[in-house]
PDB file of C-alpha atoms in Angstrom:
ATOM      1  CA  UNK L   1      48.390 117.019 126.764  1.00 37.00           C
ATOM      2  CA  UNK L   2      48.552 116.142 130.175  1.00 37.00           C
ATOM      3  CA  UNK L   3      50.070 112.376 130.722  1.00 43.00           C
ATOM      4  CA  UNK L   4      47.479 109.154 131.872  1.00 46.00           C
ATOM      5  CA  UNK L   5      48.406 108.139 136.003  1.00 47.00           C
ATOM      6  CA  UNK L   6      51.040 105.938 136.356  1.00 41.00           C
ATOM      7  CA  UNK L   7      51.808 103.653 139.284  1.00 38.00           C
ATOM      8  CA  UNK L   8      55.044 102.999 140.122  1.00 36.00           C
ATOM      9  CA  UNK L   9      55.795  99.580 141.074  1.00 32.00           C
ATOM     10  CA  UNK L  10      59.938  99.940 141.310  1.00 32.00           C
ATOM     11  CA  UNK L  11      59.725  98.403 144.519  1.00 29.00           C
ATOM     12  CA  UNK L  12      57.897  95.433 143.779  1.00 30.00           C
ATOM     13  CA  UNK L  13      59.441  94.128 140.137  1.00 31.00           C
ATOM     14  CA  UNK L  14      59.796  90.813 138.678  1.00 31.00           C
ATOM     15  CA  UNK L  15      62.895  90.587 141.084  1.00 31.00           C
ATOM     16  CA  UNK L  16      61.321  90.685 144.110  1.00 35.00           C
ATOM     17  CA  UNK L  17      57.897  89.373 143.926  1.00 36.00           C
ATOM     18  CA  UNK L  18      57.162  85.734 144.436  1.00 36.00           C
ATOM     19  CA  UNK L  19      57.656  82.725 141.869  1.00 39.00           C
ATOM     20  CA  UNK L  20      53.696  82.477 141.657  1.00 39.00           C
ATOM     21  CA  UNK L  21      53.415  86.205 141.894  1.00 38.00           C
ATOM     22  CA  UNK L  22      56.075  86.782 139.854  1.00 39.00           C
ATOM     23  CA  UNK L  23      53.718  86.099 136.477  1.00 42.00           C
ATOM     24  CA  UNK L  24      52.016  83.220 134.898  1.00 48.00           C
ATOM     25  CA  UNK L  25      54.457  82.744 132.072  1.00 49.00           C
ATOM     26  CA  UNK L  26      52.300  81.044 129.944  1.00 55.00           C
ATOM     27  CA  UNK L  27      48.879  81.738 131.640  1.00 54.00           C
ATOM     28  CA  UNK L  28      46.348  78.933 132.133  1.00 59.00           C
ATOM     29  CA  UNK L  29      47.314  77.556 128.787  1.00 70.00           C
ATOM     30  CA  UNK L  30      46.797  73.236 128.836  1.00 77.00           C
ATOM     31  CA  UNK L  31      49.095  71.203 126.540  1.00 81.00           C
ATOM     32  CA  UNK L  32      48.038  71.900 123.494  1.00 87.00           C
ATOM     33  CA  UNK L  33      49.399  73.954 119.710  1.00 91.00           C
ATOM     34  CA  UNK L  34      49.309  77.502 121.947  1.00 90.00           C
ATOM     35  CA  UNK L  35      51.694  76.397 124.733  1.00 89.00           C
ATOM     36  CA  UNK L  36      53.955  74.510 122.277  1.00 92.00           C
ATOM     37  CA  UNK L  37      53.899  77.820 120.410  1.00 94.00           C
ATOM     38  CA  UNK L  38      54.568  80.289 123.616  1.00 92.00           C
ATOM     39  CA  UNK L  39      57.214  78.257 124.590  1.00 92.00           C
ATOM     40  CA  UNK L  40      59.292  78.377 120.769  1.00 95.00           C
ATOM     41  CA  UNK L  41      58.265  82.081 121.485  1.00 95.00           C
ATOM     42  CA  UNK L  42      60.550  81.988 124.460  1.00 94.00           C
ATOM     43  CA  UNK L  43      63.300  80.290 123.429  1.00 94.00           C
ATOM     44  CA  UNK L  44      62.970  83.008 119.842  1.00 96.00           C
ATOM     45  CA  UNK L  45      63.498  85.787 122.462  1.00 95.00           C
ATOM     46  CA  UNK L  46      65.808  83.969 124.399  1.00 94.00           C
ATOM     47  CA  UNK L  47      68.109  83.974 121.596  1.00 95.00           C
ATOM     48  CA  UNK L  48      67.289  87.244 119.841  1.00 96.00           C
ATOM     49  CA  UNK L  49      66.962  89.567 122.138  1.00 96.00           C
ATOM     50  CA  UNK L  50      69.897  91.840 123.645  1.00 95.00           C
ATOM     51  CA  UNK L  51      72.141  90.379 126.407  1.00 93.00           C
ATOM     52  CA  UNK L  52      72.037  92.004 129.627  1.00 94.00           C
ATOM     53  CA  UNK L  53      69.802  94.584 130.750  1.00 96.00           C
ATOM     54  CA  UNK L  54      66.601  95.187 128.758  1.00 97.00           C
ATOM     55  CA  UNK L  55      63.735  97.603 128.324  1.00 97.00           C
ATOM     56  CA  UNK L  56      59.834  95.881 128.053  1.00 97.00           C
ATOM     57  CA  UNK L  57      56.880  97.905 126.947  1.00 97.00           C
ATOM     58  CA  UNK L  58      53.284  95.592 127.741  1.00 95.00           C
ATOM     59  CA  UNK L  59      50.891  96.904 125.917  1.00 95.00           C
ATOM     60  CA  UNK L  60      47.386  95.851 127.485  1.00 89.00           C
ATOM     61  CA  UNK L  61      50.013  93.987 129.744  1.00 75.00           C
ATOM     62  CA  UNK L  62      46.958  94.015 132.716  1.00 70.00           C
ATOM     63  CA  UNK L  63      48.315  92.386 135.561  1.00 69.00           C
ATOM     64  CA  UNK L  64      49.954  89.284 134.048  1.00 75.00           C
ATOM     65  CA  UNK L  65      52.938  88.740 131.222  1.00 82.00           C
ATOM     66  CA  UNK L  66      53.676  85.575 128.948  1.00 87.00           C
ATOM     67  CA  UNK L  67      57.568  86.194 129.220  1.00 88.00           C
ATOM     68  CA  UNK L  68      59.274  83.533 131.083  1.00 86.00           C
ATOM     69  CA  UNK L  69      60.666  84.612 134.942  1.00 85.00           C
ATOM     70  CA  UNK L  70      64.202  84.736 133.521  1.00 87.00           C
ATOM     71  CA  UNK L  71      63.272  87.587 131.216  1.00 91.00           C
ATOM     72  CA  UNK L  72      61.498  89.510 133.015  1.00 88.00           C
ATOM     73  CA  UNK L  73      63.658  89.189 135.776  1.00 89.00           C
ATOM     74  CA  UNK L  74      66.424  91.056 133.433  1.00 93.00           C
ATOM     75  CA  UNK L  75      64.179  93.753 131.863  1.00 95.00           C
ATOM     76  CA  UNK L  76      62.729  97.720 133.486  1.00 96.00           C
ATOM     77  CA  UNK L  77      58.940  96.576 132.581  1.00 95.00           C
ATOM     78  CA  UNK L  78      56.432  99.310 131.535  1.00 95.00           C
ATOM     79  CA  UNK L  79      52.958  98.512 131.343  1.00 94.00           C
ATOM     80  CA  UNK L  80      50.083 100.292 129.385  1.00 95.00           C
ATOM     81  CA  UNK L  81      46.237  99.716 130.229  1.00 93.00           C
ATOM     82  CA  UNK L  82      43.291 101.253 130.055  1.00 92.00           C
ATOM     83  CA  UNK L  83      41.385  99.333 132.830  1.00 89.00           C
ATOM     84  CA  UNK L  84      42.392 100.943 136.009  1.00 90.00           C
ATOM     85  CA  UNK L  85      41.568  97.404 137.963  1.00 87.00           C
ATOM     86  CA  UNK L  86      44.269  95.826 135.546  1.00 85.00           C
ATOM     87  CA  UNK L  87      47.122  98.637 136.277  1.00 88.00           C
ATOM     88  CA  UNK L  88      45.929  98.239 140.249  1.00 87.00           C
ATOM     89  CA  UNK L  89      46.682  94.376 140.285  1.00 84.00           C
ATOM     90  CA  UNK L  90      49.919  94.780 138.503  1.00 86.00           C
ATOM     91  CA  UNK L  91      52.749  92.877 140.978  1.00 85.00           C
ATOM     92  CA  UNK L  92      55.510  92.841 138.429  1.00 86.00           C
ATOM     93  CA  UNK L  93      55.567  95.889 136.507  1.00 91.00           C
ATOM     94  CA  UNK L  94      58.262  98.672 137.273  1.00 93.00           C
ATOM     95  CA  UNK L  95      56.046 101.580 136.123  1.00 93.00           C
ATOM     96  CA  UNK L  96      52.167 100.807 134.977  1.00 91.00           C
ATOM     97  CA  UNK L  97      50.590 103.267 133.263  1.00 94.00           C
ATOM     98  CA  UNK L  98      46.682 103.791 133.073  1.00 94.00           C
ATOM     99  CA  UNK L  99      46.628 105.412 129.139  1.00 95.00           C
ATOM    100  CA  UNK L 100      45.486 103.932 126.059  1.00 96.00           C
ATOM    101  CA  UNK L 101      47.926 102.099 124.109  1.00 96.00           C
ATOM    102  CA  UNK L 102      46.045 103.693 120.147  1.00 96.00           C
ATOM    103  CA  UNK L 103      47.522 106.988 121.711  1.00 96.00           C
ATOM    104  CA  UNK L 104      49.640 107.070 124.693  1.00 95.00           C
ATOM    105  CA  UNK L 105      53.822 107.326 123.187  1.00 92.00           C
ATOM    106  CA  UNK L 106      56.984 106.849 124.645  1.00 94.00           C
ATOM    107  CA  UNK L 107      60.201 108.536 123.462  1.00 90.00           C
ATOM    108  CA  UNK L 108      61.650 106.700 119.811  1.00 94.00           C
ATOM    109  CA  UNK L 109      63.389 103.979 120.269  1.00 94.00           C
ATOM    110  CA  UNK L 110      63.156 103.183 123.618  1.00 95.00           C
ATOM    111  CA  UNK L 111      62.199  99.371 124.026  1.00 98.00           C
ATOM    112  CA  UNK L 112      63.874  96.260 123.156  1.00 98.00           C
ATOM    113  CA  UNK L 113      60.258  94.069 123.222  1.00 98.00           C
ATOM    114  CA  UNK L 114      56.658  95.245 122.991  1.00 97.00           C
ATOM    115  CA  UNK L 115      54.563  92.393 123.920  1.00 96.00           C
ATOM    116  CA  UNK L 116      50.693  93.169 122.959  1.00 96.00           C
ATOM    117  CA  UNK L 117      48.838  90.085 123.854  1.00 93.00           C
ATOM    118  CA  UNK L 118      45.522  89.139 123.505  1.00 91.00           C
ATOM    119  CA  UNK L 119      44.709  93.027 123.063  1.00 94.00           C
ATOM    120  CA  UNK L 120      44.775  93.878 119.445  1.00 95.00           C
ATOM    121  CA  UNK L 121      41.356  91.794 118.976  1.00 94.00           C
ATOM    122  CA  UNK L 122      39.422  94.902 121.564  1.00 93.00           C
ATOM    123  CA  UNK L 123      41.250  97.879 119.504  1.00 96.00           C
ATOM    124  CA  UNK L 124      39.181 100.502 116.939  1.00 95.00           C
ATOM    125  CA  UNK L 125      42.569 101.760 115.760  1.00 97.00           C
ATOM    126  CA  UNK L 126      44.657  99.018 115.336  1.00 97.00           C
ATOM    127  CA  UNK L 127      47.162 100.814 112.945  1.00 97.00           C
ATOM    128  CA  UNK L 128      47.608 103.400 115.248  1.00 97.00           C
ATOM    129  CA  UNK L 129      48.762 101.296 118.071  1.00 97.00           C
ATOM    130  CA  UNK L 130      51.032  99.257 115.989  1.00 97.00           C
ATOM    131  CA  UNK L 131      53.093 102.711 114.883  1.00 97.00           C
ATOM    132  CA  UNK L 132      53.338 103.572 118.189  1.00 97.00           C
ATOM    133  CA  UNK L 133      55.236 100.689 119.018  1.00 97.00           C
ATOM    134  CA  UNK L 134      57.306 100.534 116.248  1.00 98.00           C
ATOM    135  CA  UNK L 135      58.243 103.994 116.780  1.00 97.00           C
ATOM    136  CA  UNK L 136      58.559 103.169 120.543  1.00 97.00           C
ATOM    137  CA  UNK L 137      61.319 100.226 119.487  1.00 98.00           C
ATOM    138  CA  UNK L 138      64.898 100.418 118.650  1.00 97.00           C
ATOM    139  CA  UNK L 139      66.555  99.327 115.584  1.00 96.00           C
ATOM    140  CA  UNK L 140      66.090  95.585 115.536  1.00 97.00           C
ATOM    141  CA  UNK L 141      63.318  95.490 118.075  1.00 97.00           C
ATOM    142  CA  UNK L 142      60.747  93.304 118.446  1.00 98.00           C
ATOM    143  CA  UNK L 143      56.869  93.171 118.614  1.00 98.00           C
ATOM    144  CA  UNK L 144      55.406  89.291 120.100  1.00 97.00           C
ATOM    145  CA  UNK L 145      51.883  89.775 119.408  1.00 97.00           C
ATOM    146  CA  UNK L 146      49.442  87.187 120.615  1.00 95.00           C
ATOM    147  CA  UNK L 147      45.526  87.371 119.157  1.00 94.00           C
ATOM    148  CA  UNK L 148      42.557  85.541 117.848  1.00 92.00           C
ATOM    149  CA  UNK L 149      42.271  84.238 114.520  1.00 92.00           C
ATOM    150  CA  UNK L 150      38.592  86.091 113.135  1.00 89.00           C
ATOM    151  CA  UNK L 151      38.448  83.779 110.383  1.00 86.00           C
ATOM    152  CA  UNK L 152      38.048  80.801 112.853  1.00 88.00           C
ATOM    153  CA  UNK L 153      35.218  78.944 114.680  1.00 88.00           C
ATOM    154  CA  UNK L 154      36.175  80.636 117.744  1.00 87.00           C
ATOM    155  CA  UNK L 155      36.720  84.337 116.248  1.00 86.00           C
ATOM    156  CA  UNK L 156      33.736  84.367 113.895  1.00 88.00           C
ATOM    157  CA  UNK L 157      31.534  83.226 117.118  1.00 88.00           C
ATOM    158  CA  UNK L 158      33.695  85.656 119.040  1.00 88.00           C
ATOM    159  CA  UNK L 159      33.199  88.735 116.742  1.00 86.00           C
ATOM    160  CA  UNK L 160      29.360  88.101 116.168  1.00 87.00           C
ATOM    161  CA  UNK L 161      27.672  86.929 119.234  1.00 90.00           C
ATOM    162  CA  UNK L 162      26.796  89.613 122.220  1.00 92.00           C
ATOM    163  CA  UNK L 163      28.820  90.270 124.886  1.00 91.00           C
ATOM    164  CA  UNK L 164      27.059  88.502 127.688  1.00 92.00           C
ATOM    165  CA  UNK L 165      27.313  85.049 125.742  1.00 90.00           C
ATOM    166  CA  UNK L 166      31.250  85.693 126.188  1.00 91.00           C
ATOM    167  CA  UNK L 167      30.466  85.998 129.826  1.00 93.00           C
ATOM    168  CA  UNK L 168      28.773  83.096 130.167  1.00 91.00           C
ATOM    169  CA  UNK L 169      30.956  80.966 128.012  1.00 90.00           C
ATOM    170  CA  UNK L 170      33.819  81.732 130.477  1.00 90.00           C
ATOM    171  CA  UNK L 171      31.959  81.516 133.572  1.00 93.00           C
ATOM    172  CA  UNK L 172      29.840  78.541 132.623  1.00 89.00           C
ATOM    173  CA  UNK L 173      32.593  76.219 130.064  1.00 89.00           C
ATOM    174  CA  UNK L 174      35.710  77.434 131.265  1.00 89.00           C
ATOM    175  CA  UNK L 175      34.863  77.562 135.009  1.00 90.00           C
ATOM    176  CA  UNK L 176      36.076  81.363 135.992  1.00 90.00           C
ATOM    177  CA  UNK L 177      33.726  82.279 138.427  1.00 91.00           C
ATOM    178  CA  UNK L 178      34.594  86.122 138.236  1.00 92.00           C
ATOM    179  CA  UNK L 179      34.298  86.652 134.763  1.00 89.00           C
ATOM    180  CA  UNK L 180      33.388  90.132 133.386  1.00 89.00           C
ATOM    181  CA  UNK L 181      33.329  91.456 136.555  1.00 88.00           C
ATOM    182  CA  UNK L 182      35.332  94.819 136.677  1.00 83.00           C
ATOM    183  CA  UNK L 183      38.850  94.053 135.587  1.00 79.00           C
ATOM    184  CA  UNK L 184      38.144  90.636 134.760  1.00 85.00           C
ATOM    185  CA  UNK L 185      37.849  89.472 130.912  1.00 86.00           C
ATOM    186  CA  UNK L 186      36.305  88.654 128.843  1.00 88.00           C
ATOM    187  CA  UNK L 187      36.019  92.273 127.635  1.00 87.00           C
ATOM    188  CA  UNK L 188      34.518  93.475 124.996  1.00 87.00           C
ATOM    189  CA  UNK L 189      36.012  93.015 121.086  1.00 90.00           C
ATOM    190  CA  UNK L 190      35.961  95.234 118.233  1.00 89.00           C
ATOM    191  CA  UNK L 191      38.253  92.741 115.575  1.00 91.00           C
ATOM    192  CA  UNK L 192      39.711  95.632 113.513  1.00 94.00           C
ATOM    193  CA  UNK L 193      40.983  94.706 109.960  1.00 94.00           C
ATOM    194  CA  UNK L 194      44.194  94.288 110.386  1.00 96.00           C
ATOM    195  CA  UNK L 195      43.925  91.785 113.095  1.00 95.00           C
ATOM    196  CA  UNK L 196      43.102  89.348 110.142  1.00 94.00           C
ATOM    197  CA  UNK L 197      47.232  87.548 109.558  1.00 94.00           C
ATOM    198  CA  UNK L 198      47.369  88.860 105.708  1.00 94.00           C
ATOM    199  CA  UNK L 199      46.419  92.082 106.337  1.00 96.00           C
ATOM    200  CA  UNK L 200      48.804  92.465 109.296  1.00 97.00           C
ATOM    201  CA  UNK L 201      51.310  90.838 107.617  1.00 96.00           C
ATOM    202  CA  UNK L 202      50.921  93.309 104.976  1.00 97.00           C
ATOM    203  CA  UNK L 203      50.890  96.221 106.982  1.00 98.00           C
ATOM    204  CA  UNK L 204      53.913  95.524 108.868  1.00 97.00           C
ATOM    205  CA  UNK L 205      55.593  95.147 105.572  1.00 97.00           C
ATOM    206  CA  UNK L 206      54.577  98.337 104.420  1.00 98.00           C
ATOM    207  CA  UNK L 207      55.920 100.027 107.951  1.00 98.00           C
ATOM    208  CA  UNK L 208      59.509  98.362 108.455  1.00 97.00           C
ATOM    209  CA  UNK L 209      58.496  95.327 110.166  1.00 98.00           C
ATOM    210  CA  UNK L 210      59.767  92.088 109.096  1.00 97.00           C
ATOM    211  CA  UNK L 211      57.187  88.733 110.495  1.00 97.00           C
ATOM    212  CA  UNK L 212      60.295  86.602 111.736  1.00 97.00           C
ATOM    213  CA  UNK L 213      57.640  84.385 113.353  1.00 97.00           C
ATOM    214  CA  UNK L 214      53.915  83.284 112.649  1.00 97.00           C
ATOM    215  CA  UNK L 215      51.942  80.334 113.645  1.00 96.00           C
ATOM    216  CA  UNK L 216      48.502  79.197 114.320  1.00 94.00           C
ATOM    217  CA  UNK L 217      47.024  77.051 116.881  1.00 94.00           C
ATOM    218  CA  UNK L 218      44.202  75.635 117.774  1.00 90.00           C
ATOM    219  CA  UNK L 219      42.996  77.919 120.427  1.00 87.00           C
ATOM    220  CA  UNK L 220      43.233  76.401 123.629  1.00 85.00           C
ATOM    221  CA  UNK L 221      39.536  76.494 124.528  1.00 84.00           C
ATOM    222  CA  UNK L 222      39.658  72.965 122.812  1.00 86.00           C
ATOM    223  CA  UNK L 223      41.502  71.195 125.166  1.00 87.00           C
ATOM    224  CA  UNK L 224      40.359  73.208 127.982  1.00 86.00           C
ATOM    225  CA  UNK L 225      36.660  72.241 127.199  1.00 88.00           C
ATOM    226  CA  UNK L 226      37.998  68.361 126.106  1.00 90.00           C
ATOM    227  CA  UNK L 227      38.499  68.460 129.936  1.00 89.00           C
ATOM    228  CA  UNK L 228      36.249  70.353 131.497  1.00 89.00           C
ATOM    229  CA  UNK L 229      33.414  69.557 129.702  1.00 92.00           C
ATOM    230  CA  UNK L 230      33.945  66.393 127.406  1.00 93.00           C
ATOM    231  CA  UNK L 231      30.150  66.325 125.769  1.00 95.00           C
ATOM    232  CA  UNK L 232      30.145  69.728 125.014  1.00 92.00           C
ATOM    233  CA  UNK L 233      33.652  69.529 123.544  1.00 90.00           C
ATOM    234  CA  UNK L 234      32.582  66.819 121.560  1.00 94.00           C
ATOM    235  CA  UNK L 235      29.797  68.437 120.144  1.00 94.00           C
ATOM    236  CA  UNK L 236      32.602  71.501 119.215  1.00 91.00           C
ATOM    237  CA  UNK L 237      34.513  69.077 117.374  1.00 90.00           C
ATOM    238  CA  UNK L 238      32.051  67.477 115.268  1.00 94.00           C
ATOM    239  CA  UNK L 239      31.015  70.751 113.665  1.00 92.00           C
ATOM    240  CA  UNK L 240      34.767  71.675 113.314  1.00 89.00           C
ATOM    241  CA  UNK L 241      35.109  68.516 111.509  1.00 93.00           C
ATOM    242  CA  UNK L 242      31.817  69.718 109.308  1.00 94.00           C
ATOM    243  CA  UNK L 243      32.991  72.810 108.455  1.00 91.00           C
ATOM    244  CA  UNK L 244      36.313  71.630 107.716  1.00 87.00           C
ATOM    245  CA  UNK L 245      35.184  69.226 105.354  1.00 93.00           C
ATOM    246  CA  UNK L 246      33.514  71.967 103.370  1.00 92.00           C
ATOM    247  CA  UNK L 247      36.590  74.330 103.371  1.00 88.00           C
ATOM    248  CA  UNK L 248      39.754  74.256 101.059  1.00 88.00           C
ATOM    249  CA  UNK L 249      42.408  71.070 102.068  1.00 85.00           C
ATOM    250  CA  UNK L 250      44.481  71.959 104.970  1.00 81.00           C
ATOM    251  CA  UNK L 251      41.967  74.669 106.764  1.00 84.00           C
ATOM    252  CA  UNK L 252      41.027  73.764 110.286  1.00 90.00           C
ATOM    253  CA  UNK L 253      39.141  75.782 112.174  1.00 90.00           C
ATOM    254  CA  UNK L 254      39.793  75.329 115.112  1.00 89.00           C
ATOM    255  CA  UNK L 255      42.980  77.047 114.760  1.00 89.00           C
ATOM    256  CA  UNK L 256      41.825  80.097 116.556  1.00 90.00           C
ATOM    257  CA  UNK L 257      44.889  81.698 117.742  1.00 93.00           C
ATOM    258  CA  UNK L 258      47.760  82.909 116.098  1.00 95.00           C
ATOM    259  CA  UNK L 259      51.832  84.302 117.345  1.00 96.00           C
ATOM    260  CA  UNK L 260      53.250  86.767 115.597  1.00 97.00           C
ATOM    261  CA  UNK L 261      56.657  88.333 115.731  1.00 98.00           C
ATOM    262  CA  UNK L 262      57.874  91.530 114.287  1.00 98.00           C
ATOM    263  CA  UNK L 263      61.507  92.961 114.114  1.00 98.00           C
ATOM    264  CA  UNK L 264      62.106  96.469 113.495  1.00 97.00           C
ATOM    265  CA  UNK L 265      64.151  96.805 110.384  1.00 91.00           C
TER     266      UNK L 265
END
């Protein structure tokens, strides 16, 4: 089987490229439960991973990464996408690979980090993906996976409502003028199984991966919508506060996003 394209951006790595080129660490995030969470993601790796030089495998990694600079300025990145306009706008990568990350494999145990954020949720074969990274890791690698909660406001809204209301939520409430335009999100979501936290959980257990972190957060449309668009937030909240109110003690839905970890046993 012939290889996907691959770009090679070993001239223009983390090293090189610009502090606001170089990657939005933690994205648009506002203050709010997901930052707080990226950032005790950080300091996690920070202290976990290998000193010294490192090898990074971004799966879905587009054309932006949530490691911090310091990382990534440390690490040979190689980034997997399927959306050509992603791999083109890649600044920070040193190889980026158009291929799909269900199928496309590196050699076994190659990578120190696989970082699949915000992907997982748009995946038919979920499983598949997540044994080809843990066959792509070494002994005592890691897996940060980032995702949407589907048993939340957000992901049950997310996983039943057409694509085009996705557009204009992000054009219209979030303010991103170029959204779903070709290599822009949002993009389309397929919520596999096992993107559900017990059923990963589970399944990582069953394949030699340990969960050495897990949190959710609220997702941080909340407090981008508290400031972008206060009514409408406050209409968001008061049916949160409904629903909660009818669920178990201690469920909140607005706790739409989740971290994960996984370490390679």
């Amino acid at each position: 089987m012939n290889k996907p394209a691959t770009i090679d951006f070993a001239t223009a790595t983390a090293i090189d490229a610009p502090a606001t080129t170089l990657v939005q660490a933690l994205h648009d995030l506002v203050p709010g439960e997901a930052r707080d969470s990226l950032l005790a993601v950080h300091n996690l790796l920070r202290r976990e991973l290998p000193r010294g030089r490192l090898a990074i495998y971004e799966a879905g990694g587009g054309s932006c990464s949530v490691l911090p600079p310091e990382l990534l300025s440390r690490s040979k990145v190689s980034v997997v996408d399927i959306d050509e306009d992603q791999v083109r706008n890649n600044t920070y990568a040193d190889e980026a690979i158009l291929g799909d990350v269900q199928t496309y494999s590196f050699g076994s145990e190659t990578f120190d980090l696989v970082i699949c954020y915000n992907v997982i949720e748009h995946l038919p074969h979920v499983d598949a993906a997540l044994l080809n990274f843990r066959d792509a890791l070494k002994r005592g690698g890691m897996i940060l996976i980032g995702a949407p909660n589907p048993r939340s406001l957000s992901g049950v809204v997310t996983k039943y409502s057409p694509h085009w209301f996705h557009v204009w939520f992000y054009r219209h409430i979030r303010g991103i003028k170029d959204a779903g335009l070709p290599g822009e999100p949002p993009f389309p979501t397929f919520f596999h199984p096992l993107v559900t936290l017990p059923r990963l959980e589970a399944f990582a257990a069953a394949n030699g991966l340990e969960m050495i972190y897990r949190r959710e957060v609220e997702s941080p449309r909340y407090p981008e919508m508290r400031r972008r668009k206060p009514l409408f937030a406050a209409l968001v909240d008061a049916g949160a506060a409904v629903l909660n109110a009818m669920l178990p003690r201690g469920t909140d839905v607005r706790r739409g996003d989740y971290h994960v970890i996984l370490r390679k046993s």
